[in-house]
Short mmCIF file of C-alpha atoms and ligand atoms in Angstrom, two decimals:
data_model
loop_
_atom_site.label_atom_id
_atom_site.label_comp_id
_atom_site.label_asym_id
_atom_site.label_seq_id
_atom_site.Cartn_x
_atom_site.Cartn_y
_atom_site.Cartn_z
CA MET A 1 26.62 -9.40 0.68
CA GLN A 2 26.17 -10.57 -2.87
CA ASN A 3 24.31 -13.81 -2.22
CA ALA A 4 21.89 -12.49 0.38
CA LYS A 5 18.33 -13.66 -0.25
CA PRO A 6 15.14 -11.65 0.15
CA ALA A 7 13.43 -12.09 3.51
CA PHE A 8 10.04 -12.57 1.83
CA LYS A 9 8.71 -14.60 -1.07
CA ARG A 10 5.43 -12.69 -1.48
CA ILE A 11 4.63 -9.16 -0.32
CA LEU A 12 1.62 -6.87 -0.31
CA LEU A 13 2.87 -3.36 -0.99
CA LYS A 14 0.56 -0.50 0.01
CA LEU A 15 1.60 2.61 -1.90
CA SER A 16 0.52 6.02 -0.72
CA GLY A 17 -1.84 7.71 -3.15
CA GLU A 18 -1.01 11.07 -1.65
CA ALA A 19 2.69 10.56 -2.33
CA LEU A 20 1.91 10.24 -6.06
CA MET A 21 1.36 14.00 -6.20
CA GLY A 22 5.07 14.59 -5.70
CA ASP A 23 5.45 18.37 -5.46
CA ASP A 24 2.17 18.99 -7.30
CA GLN A 25 -1.04 20.04 -5.57
CA PHE A 26 -3.16 17.23 -7.00
CA GLY A 27 -3.10 14.15 -9.23
CA ILE A 28 -0.22 12.06 -10.51
CA ASN A 29 3.28 13.46 -10.90
CA HIS A 30 5.03 11.66 -13.76
CA SER A 31 8.56 11.48 -12.38
CA THR A 32 7.22 10.41 -8.96
CA ILE A 33 5.28 7.44 -10.35
CA VAL A 34 8.25 6.43 -12.52
CA ARG A 35 10.50 6.51 -9.43
CA MET A 36 8.04 4.37 -7.45
CA VAL A 37 7.88 1.83 -10.27
CA ASP A 38 11.69 1.66 -10.45
CA GLU A 39 11.76 0.73 -6.76
CA VAL A 40 9.15 -2.00 -7.33
CA ALA A 41 11.02 -3.31 -10.38
CA GLU A 42 14.15 -3.68 -8.26
CA VAL A 43 12.44 -6.08 -5.84
CA THR A 44 10.72 -8.10 -8.58
CA ARG A 45 14.22 -8.71 -10.00
CA LEU A 46 15.06 -10.38 -6.67
CA GLY A 47 12.32 -12.93 -7.42
CA VAL A 48 9.84 -11.53 -4.91
CA GLU A 49 6.14 -11.82 -5.82
CA VAL A 50 4.59 -8.37 -5.54
CA ALA A 51 0.95 -7.40 -5.10
CA VAL A 52 0.09 -3.72 -4.77
CA VAL A 53 -2.72 -1.64 -3.30
CA ILE A 54 -2.53 2.08 -4.03
CA GLY A 55 -4.46 4.75 -2.15
CA GLY A 56 -6.49 7.60 -3.63
CA GLY A 57 -5.62 10.54 -1.40
CA ASN A 58 -4.01 12.45 -4.30
CA ILE A 59 -7.43 12.60 -5.98
CA PHE A 60 -10.31 12.11 -3.56
CA ARG A 61 -11.08 10.83 -0.07
CA GLY A 62 -14.63 10.01 1.01
CA VAL A 63 -14.15 11.81 4.29
CA ALA A 64 -13.62 15.08 2.35
CA GLY A 65 -16.89 14.63 0.46
CA GLY A 66 -18.67 13.75 3.70
CA SER A 67 -17.35 16.87 5.41
CA VAL A 68 -19.01 19.13 2.82
CA GLY A 69 -22.37 17.40 3.12
CA MET A 70 -22.14 14.67 0.48
CA ASP A 71 -23.68 11.30 1.19
CA ARG A 72 -20.71 9.46 2.73
CA ALA A 73 -21.19 6.18 0.86
CA THR A 74 -21.37 8.03 -2.48
CA ALA A 75 -18.22 9.96 -1.59
CA ASP A 76 -16.48 6.70 -0.68
CA TYR A 77 -17.38 5.18 -4.05
CA MET A 78 -15.77 8.25 -5.64
CA GLY A 79 -12.69 7.57 -3.51
CA MET A 80 -12.61 3.97 -4.70
CA LEU A 81 -12.81 5.17 -8.31
CA ALA A 82 -9.86 7.45 -7.56
CA THR A 83 -7.84 4.36 -6.60
CA VAL A 84 -8.83 2.77 -9.92
CA MET A 85 -7.33 5.76 -11.76
CA ASN A 86 -4.12 5.50 -9.74
CA SER A 87 -4.01 1.74 -10.33
CA LEU A 88 -4.38 2.19 -14.09
CA ALA A 89 -1.61 4.79 -14.12
CA LEU A 90 0.62 2.55 -12.02
CA GLY A 91 -0.05 -0.52 -14.20
CA ASP A 92 0.66 1.47 -17.35
CA THR A 93 3.91 2.83 -15.92
CA MET A 94 4.95 -0.67 -14.84
CA ASN A 95 4.24 -2.15 -18.26
CA LYS A 96 6.30 0.62 -19.89
CA ALA A 97 9.14 -0.15 -17.48
CA GLY A 98 9.20 -3.80 -18.63
CA LEU A 99 7.18 -5.34 -15.80
CA THR A 100 3.96 -7.22 -16.49
CA ALA A 101 1.18 -5.71 -14.41
CA ARG A 102 -2.44 -6.80 -14.04
CA VAL A 103 -5.02 -4.49 -12.48
CA MET A 104 -7.97 -6.18 -10.74
CA SER A 105 -10.92 -4.20 -9.39
CA ALA A 106 -13.07 -4.90 -6.35
CA ILE A 107 -15.99 -3.12 -8.04
CA GLY A 108 -17.39 -4.19 -11.41
CA ILE A 109 -16.13 -1.98 -14.26
CA GLU A 110 -15.20 -4.71 -16.70
CA GLN A 111 -14.72 -2.51 -19.75
CA VAL A 112 -11.91 -0.79 -17.87
CA VAL A 113 -10.34 -3.31 -15.49
CA GLU A 114 -10.73 -7.03 -14.94
CA PRO A 115 -12.60 -8.03 -11.76
CA TYR A 116 -10.81 -9.27 -8.66
CA VAL A 117 -10.91 -13.06 -8.66
CA ARG A 118 -8.64 -14.54 -6.00
CA PRO A 119 -7.45 -17.69 -7.86
CA LYS A 120 -6.63 -15.58 -10.91
CA ALA A 121 -4.66 -13.14 -8.77
CA LEU A 122 -2.72 -16.04 -7.24
CA GLN A 123 -2.00 -17.41 -10.72
CA TYR A 124 -0.65 -14.02 -11.89
CA LEU A 125 1.60 -13.78 -8.85
CA GLU A 126 2.98 -17.27 -9.44
CA GLU A 127 3.69 -16.23 -13.04
CA GLY A 128 5.77 -13.31 -11.78
CA LYS A 129 3.26 -10.63 -12.76
CA VAL A 130 2.65 -7.64 -10.49
CA VAL A 131 -0.99 -7.61 -9.38
CA ILE A 132 -2.54 -4.23 -8.55
CA PHE A 133 -5.70 -4.42 -6.48
CA ALA A 134 -7.92 -1.44 -7.37
CA ALA A 135 -11.06 -0.02 -5.73
CA GLY A 136 -10.04 -0.91 -2.18
CA THR A 137 -12.25 -3.49 -0.54
CA GLY A 138 -15.17 -2.57 -2.82
CA ASN A 139 -17.12 -1.29 0.19
CA PRO A 140 -17.64 2.22 1.54
CA PHE A 141 -16.50 3.20 5.06
CA PHE A 142 -13.18 1.40 4.59
CA THR A 143 -9.73 2.54 3.47
CA THR A 144 -7.06 1.20 1.17
CA ASP A 145 -4.98 0.35 4.25
CA THR A 146 -7.73 -2.10 5.20
CA ALA A 147 -7.84 -3.32 1.59
CA ALA A 148 -4.08 -3.94 1.82
CA ALA A 149 -4.56 -5.97 5.02
CA LEU A 150 -7.46 -7.91 3.48
CA ARG A 151 -5.80 -8.73 0.17
CA GLY A 152 -2.49 -9.39 1.92
CA ALA A 153 -4.20 -12.02 4.07
CA GLU A 154 -6.11 -13.48 1.10
CA ILE A 155 -3.05 -13.98 -1.07
CA GLY A 156 -0.91 -15.35 1.74
CA ALA A 157 1.55 -12.45 1.70
CA GLN A 158 4.21 -12.74 4.40
CA ILE A 159 4.09 -9.03 5.18
CA VAL A 160 2.22 -5.83 4.37
CA LEU A 161 4.62 -3.05 3.44
CA LYS A 162 3.14 0.42 3.88
CA ALA A 163 5.19 2.80 1.75
CA THR A 164 4.14 6.26 2.83
CA LYS A 165 5.28 9.87 3.28
CA VAL A 166 6.91 9.33 6.68
CA ASP A 167 9.73 6.95 7.57
CA GLY A 168 7.91 4.89 10.18
CA VAL A 169 5.41 4.91 13.01
CA TYR A 170 5.89 7.74 15.53
CA SER A 171 4.52 8.41 19.02
CA ALA A 172 2.43 11.15 17.34
CA ASP A 173 1.98 12.46 13.80
CA PRO A 174 5.52 13.71 12.99
CA LYS A 175 4.07 16.23 10.54
CA LYS A 176 2.27 17.92 13.43
CA ASP A 177 4.44 17.17 16.46
CA PRO A 178 8.19 17.89 16.13
CA ASP A 179 8.83 16.01 19.40
CA ALA A 180 7.34 12.76 18.08
CA VAL A 181 9.66 9.78 18.43
CA ARG A 182 9.93 6.95 15.91
CA TYR A 183 9.43 3.34 16.99
CA THR A 184 11.62 0.60 15.57
CA THR A 185 9.04 -2.04 16.47
CA LEU A 186 5.72 -2.10 18.29
CA THR A 187 2.83 -4.50 18.70
CA PHE A 188 -0.59 -4.17 17.08
CA ASP A 189 -2.12 -3.80 20.53
CA GLU A 190 0.25 -0.92 21.35
CA ALA A 191 -0.49 0.78 18.02
CA MET A 192 -4.24 0.49 18.59
CA SER A 193 -4.27 1.42 22.27
CA LYS A 194 -2.12 4.51 21.58
CA ASN A 195 -4.45 5.45 18.68
CA LEU A 196 -1.49 5.98 16.34
CA GLY A 197 -2.98 7.57 13.23
CA ILE A 198 -0.61 6.05 10.69
CA MET A 199 -3.20 3.36 9.81
CA ASP A 200 -6.82 2.80 10.70
CA ALA A 201 -7.75 0.42 13.51
CA THR A 202 -9.59 -1.95 11.14
CA ALA A 203 -6.39 -2.57 9.18
CA PHE A 204 -4.37 -3.08 12.36
CA ALA A 205 -6.99 -5.46 13.81
CA LEU A 206 -7.20 -7.56 10.65
CA CYS A 207 -3.42 -7.91 10.43
CA ARG A 208 -3.19 -8.72 14.13
CA ASP A 209 -5.86 -11.44 13.85
CA GLN A 210 -4.19 -12.93 10.78
CA LYS A 211 -0.69 -12.60 12.31
CA LEU A 212 0.35 -10.59 9.29
CA PRO A 213 3.15 -8.14 10.17
CA ILE A 214 3.25 -4.60 8.78
CA LYS A 215 6.35 -2.59 7.95
CA VAL A 216 5.94 1.17 7.60
CA PHE A 217 8.65 3.05 5.72
CA SER A 218 9.19 6.09 3.48
CA ILE A 219 8.36 5.85 -0.20
CA PHE A 220 10.58 8.88 -0.79
CA LYS A 221 13.73 7.23 0.55
CA HIS A 222 15.62 5.72 -2.38
CA GLY A 223 16.30 1.98 -1.94
CA ALA A 224 14.15 1.71 1.21
CA LEU A 225 11.77 -0.85 -0.33
CA LYS A 226 14.66 -3.09 -1.33
CA ARG A 227 16.23 -2.80 2.11
CA VAL A 228 12.90 -3.78 3.72
CA VAL A 229 12.55 -6.76 1.39
CA MET A 230 16.11 -7.84 2.20
CA GLY A 231 15.20 -7.79 5.90
CA GLU A 232 17.46 -4.84 6.67
CA ASP A 233 16.81 -2.23 9.36
CA GLU A 234 14.38 0.28 7.87
CA GLY A 235 11.17 1.93 9.08
CA THR A 236 8.93 0.46 11.79
CA LEU A 237 7.75 -3.14 12.20
CA VAL A 238 4.28 -3.65 13.68
CA HIS A 239 3.80 -7.21 14.87
CA VAL A 240 1.64 -9.49 17.05
N1 LIG B 220 1.73 8.08 14.77
C1 LIG B 220 2.01 8.39 13.50
N2 LIG B 220 3.19 7.99 12.95
C2 LIG B 220 3.48 8.27 11.68
N3 LIG B 220 2.66 8.95 10.84
C3 LIG B 220 1.47 9.36 11.35
C4 LIG B 220 1.09 9.11 12.68
N4 LIG B 220 -0.15 9.63 12.88
C5 LIG B 220 -0.52 10.19 11.75
N5 LIG B 220 0.44 10.04 10.80
C6 LIG B 220 0.29 10.54 9.43
O1 LIG B 220 -0.22 9.47 8.64
C7 LIG B 220 0.16 9.73 7.29
C8 LIG B 220 0.09 8.48 6.45
O2 LIG B 220 -1.18 7.93 6.46
P1 LIG B 220 -2.29 8.10 5.32
O3 LIG B 220 -3.03 6.81 5.34
O4 LIG B 220 -3.06 9.36 5.50
O5 LIG B 220 -1.49 8.34 4.03
P2 LIG B 220 -1.11 7.39 2.88
O6 LIG B 220 -1.50 5.98 3.18
O7 LIG B 220 0.33 7.67 2.69
O8 LIG B 220 -1.99 8.04 1.71
P3 LIG B 220 -3.19 7.42 0.84
O9 LIG B 220 -4.36 7.26 1.76
O10 LIG B 220 -3.40 8.45 -0.19
O11 LIG B 220 -2.70 6.13 0.32
C9 LIG B 220 1.56 10.26 7.42
O12 LIG B 220 1.90 11.10 6.35
C10 LIG B 220 1.58 10.98 8.76
O13 LIG B 220 1.56 12.39 8.60
O1 LIG B 221 -12.19 -0.16 0.75
C1 LIG B 221 -12.23 1.06 0.53
C2 LIG B 221 -11.10 1.79 0.15
C3 LIG B 221 -11.20 3.13 -0.12
N1 LIG B 221 -12.41 3.75 0.00
C4 LIG B 221 -12.53 5.18 -0.36
O2 LIG B 221 -11.47 5.60 -1.20
C5 LIG B 221 -10.75 6.71 -0.62
C6 LIG B 221 -9.31 6.64 -0.97
O3 LIG B 221 -8.66 5.65 -0.21
P1 LIG B 221 -7.51 6.02 0.86
O4 LIG B 221 -7.27 4.78 1.64
O5 LIG B 221 -8.04 7.13 1.73
O6 LIG B 221 -6.35 6.47 0.07
C7 LIG B 221 -11.07 6.60 0.87
O7 LIG B 221 -10.93 7.85 1.51
C8 LIG B 221 -12.51 6.12 0.84
O8 LIG B 221 -13.35 7.21 0.56
C9 LIG B 221 -13.51 3.04 0.41
O9 LIG B 221 -14.60 3.61 0.54
N2 LIG B 221 -13.40 1.71 0.65
#
């Protein structure tokens, strides 16, 4: 179908930080980040406005610091800084691939990244730039999934796309339970009442209240992002 149009005008793409490691044990794998950017570039060429939140699990998670006795809020700020590093790497890779990316941070580090200012972010999106929201929500005790829900709602995205290491939402963690079954669709209430660990309850609740659907799909599956954007059958849709 040559003339098919994208199903969405503006998306909030949540990229897994952990997936950035590729086959490495830690950090940012070069060919993996280049591959992710290629997938994003493909959907920008369709005219879709793309905002991105990237996680920090390839570098640091606050919960890990907390578990070895660190002050949890301090550990969470370290986690937020990890997302700034990933955002800078992603923005740099995008710019090298011919996209125009702008990184905006929820915490003040102006010598490194410009601060998040909503009208400016909206202006960049209208100009066709890719906006990368760094440092999560700017507050400890949250996650980048919640930041994705928050920024998605703020910018009027039509959907939050969670690109992660699994190809959808399962009845249990498919990495731990081989009998887990994948859902094609489910409601926010079902996801929360079943305690499905793919996203935290705060992110689900915010999206439910804002009637902002979430699509969960695999970042490792070539072309999956484009298929989601074209409204094709891919991953799991979580809806009101
Ligand atoms: N019910 C479930 N269905 C699917 N995946 C699940 C489920 N419960 C737990 N998971 C796990 O959740 C993981 C994805 O969530 P998580 O937020 O930890 O990673 P991410 O968002 O990809 O990484 P990061 O936080 O670094 O951005 C999957 O890799 C999967 O193993
Ligand atoms: O709003 C936020 C977002 C993130 N954090 C901290 O950063 C790490 C990395 O984010 P992930 O979503 O786990 O990839 C997270 O574990 C928190 O420690 C935060 O405090 N507030």
